Short mmCIF file of N, CA and C in Angstrom, two decimals:
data_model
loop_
_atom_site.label_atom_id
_atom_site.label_comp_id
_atom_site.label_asym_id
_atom_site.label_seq_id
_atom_site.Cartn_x
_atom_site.Cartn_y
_atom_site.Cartn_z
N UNK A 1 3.50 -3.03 -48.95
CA UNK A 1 4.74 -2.34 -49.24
C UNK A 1 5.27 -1.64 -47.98
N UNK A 2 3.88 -1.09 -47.30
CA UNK A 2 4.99 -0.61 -46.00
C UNK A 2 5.51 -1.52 -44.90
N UNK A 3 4.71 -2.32 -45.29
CA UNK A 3 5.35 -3.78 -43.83
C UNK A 3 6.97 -4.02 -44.38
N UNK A 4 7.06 -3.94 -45.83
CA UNK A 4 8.50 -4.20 -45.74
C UNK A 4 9.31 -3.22 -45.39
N UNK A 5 9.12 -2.02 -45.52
CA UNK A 5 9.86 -0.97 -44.94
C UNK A 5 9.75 -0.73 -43.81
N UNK A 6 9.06 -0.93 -42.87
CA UNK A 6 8.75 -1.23 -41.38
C UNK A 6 10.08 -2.58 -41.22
N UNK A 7 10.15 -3.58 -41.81
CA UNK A 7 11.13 -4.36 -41.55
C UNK A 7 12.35 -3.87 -41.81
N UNK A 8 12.53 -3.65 -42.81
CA UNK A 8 14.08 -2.91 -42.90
C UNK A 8 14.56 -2.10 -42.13
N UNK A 9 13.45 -1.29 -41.62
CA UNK A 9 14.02 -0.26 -40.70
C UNK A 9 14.38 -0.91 -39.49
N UNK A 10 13.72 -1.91 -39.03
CA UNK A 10 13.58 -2.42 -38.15
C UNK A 10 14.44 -3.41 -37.96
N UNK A 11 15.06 -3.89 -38.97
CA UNK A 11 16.66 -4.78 -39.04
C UNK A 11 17.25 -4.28 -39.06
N UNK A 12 17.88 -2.95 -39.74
CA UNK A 12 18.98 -1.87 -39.33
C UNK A 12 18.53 -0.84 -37.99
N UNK A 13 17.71 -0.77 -37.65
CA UNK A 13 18.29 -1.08 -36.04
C UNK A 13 18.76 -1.44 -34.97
N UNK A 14 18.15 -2.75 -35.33
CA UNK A 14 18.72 -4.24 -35.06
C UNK A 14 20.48 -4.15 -34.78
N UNK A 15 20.42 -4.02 -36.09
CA UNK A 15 21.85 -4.52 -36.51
C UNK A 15 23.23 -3.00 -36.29
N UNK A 16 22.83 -2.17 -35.80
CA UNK A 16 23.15 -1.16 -34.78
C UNK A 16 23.71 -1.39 -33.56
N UNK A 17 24.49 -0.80 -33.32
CA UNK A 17 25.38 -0.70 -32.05
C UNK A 17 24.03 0.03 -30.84
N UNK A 18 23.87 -0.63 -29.69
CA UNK A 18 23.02 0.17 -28.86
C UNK A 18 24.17 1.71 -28.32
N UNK A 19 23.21 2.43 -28.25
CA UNK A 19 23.58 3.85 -27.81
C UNK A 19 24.33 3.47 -26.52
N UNK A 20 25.69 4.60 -26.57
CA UNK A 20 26.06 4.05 -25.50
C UNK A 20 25.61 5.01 -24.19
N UNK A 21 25.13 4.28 -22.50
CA UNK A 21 25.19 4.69 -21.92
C UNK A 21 25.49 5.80 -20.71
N UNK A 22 25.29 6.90 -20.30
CA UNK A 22 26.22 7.47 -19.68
C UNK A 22 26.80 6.42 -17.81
N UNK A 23 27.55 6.79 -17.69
CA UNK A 23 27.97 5.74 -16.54
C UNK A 23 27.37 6.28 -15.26
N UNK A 24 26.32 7.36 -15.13
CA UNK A 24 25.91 7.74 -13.62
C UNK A 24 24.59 6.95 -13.83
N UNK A 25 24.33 6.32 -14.59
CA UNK A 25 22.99 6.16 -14.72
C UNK A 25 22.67 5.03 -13.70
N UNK A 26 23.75 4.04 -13.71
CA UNK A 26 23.43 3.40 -12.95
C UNK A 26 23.34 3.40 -11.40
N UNK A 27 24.09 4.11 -11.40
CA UNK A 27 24.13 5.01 -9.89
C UNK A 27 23.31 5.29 -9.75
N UNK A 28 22.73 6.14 -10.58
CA UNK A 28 21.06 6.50 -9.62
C UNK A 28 20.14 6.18 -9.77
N UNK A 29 19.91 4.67 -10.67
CA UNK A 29 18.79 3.47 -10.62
C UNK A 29 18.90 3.02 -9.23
N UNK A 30 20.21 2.61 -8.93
CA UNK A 30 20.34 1.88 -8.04
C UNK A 30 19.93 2.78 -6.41
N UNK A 31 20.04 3.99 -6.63
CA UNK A 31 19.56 4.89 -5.62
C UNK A 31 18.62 5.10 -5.59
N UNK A 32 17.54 5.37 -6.88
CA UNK A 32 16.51 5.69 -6.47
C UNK A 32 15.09 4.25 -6.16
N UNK A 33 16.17 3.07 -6.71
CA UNK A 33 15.16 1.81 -6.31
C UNK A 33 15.49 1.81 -4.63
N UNK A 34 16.68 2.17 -4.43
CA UNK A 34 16.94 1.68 -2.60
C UNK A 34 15.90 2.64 -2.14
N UNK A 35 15.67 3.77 -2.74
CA UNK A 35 15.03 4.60 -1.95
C UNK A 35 13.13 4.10 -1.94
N UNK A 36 12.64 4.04 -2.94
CA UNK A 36 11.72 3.27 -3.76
C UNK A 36 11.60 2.61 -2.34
N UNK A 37 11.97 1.10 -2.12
CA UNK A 37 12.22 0.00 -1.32
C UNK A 37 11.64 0.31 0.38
N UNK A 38 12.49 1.67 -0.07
CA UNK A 38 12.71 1.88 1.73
C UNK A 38 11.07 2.70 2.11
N UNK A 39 10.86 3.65 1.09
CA UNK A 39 9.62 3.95 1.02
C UNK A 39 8.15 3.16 0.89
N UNK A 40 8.66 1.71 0.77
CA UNK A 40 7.50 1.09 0.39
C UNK A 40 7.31 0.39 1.59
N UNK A 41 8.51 -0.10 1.97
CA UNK A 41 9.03 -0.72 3.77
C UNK A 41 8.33 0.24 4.71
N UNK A 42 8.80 1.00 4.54
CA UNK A 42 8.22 2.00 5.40
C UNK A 42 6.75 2.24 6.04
N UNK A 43 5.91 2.24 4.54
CA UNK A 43 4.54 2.15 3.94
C UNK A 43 3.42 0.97 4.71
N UNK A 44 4.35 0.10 4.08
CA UNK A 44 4.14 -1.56 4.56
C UNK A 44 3.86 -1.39 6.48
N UNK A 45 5.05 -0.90 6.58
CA UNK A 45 5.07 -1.21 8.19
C UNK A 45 3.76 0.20 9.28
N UNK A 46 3.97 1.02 8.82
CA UNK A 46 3.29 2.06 8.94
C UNK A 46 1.37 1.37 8.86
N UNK A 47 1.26 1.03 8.10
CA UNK A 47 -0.09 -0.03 7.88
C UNK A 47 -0.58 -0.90 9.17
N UNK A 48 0.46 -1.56 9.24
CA UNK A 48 0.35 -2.83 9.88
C UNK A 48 0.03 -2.16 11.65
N UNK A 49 0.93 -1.10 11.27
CA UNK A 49 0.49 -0.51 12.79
C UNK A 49 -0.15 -0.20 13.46
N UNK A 50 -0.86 0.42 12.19
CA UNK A 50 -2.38 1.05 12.54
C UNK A 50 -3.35 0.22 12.35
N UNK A 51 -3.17 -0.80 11.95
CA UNK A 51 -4.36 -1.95 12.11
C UNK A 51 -4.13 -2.51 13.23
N UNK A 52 -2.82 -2.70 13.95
CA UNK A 52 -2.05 -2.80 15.22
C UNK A 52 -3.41 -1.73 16.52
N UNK A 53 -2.92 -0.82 16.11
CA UNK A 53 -4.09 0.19 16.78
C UNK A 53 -5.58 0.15 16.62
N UNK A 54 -5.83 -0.23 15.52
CA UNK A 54 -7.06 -0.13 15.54
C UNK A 54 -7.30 -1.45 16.27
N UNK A 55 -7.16 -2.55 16.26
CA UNK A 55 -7.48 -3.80 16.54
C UNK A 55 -7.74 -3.55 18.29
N UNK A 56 -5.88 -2.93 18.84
CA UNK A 56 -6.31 -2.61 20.76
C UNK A 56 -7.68 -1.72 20.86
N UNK A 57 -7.49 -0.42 19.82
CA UNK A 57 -8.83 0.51 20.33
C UNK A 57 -9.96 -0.45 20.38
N UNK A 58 -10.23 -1.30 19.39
CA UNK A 58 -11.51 -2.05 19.24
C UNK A 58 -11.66 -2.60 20.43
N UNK A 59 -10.93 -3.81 20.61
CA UNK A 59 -11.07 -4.30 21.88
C UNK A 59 -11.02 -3.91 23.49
N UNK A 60 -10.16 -2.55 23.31
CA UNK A 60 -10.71 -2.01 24.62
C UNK A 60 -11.80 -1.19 24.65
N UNK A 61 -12.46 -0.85 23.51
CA UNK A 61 -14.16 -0.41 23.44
C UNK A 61 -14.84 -1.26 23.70
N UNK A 62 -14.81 -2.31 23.41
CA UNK A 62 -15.83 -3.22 23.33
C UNK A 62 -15.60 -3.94 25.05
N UNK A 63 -14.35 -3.80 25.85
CA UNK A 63 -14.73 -4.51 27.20
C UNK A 63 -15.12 -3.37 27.95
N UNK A 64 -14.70 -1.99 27.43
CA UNK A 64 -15.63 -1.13 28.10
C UNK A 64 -17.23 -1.24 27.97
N UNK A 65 -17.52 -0.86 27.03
CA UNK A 65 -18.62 -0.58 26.36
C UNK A 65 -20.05 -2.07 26.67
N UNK A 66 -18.97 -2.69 26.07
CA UNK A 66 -19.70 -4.48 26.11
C UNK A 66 -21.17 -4.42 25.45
N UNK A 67 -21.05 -4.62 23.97
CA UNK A 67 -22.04 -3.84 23.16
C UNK A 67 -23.16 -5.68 23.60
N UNK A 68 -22.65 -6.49 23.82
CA UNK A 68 -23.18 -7.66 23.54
C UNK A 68 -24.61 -7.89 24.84
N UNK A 69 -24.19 -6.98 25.90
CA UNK A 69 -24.84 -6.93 26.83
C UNK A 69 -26.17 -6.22 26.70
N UNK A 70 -27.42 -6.81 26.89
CA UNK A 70 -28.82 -5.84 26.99
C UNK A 70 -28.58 -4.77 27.67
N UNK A 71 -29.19 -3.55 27.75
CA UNK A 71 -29.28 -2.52 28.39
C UNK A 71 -30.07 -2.70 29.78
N UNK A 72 -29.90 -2.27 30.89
CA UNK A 72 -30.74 -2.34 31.91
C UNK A 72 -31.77 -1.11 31.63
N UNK A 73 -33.17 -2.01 31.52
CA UNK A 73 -34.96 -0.81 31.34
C UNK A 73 -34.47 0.41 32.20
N UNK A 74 -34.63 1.79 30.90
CA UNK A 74 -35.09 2.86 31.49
C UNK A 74 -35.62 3.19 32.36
N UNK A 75 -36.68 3.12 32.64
CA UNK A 75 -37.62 3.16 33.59
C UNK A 75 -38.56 2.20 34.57
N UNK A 76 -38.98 2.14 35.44
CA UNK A 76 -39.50 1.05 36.16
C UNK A 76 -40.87 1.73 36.69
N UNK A 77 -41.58 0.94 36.82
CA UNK A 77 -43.16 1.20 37.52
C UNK A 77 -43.20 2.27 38.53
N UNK A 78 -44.00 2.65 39.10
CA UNK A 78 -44.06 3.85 39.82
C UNK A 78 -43.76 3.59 40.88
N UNK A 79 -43.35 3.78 41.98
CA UNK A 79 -43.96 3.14 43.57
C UNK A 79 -45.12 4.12 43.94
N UNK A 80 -46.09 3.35 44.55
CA UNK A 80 -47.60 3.62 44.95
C UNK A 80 -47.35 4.00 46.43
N UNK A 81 -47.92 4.49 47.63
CA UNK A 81 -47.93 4.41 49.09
C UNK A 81 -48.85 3.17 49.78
N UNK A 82 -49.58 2.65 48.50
CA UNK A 82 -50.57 1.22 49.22
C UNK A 82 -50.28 0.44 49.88
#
């Protein structure tokens, strides 16, 4: 019994005029997606940069540094006077 009253209600809504709009609305969808957009652009690029950076820092650590290279021995044998 309530599924049919769930339908009825639900066809005279239907069958209803949609509410009408106020007219700024779209104005400031449309503003706040450009803004949205520009913030995400922004975001996007801001990223890329710093992986931009991180990538030079890496590589100029590593031709400093040159992790791939053995270390030259601490220490060496004594010299004797013999």
């Amino acid at each position: 019994m309530a599924r049919m009253n769930r339908e009825a209600t639900v066809r005279r809504l239907l069958a209803q005029s949609p509410p009408p709009v106020p007219p700024e609305l779209h104005a400031e969808a449309v503003r706040r997606g450009t803004r949205m957009l520009r913030r995400r652009e922004l975001a996007r690029r801001t990223m890329w940069l710093l992986l931009l950076v991180a990538a030079v820092v890496f590589v100029v650590w590593a031709l400093t540094v040159r992790p791939w290279v053995e270390p030259p021995p601490g220490t060496a044998p004594p010299l004797t006077g013999r």
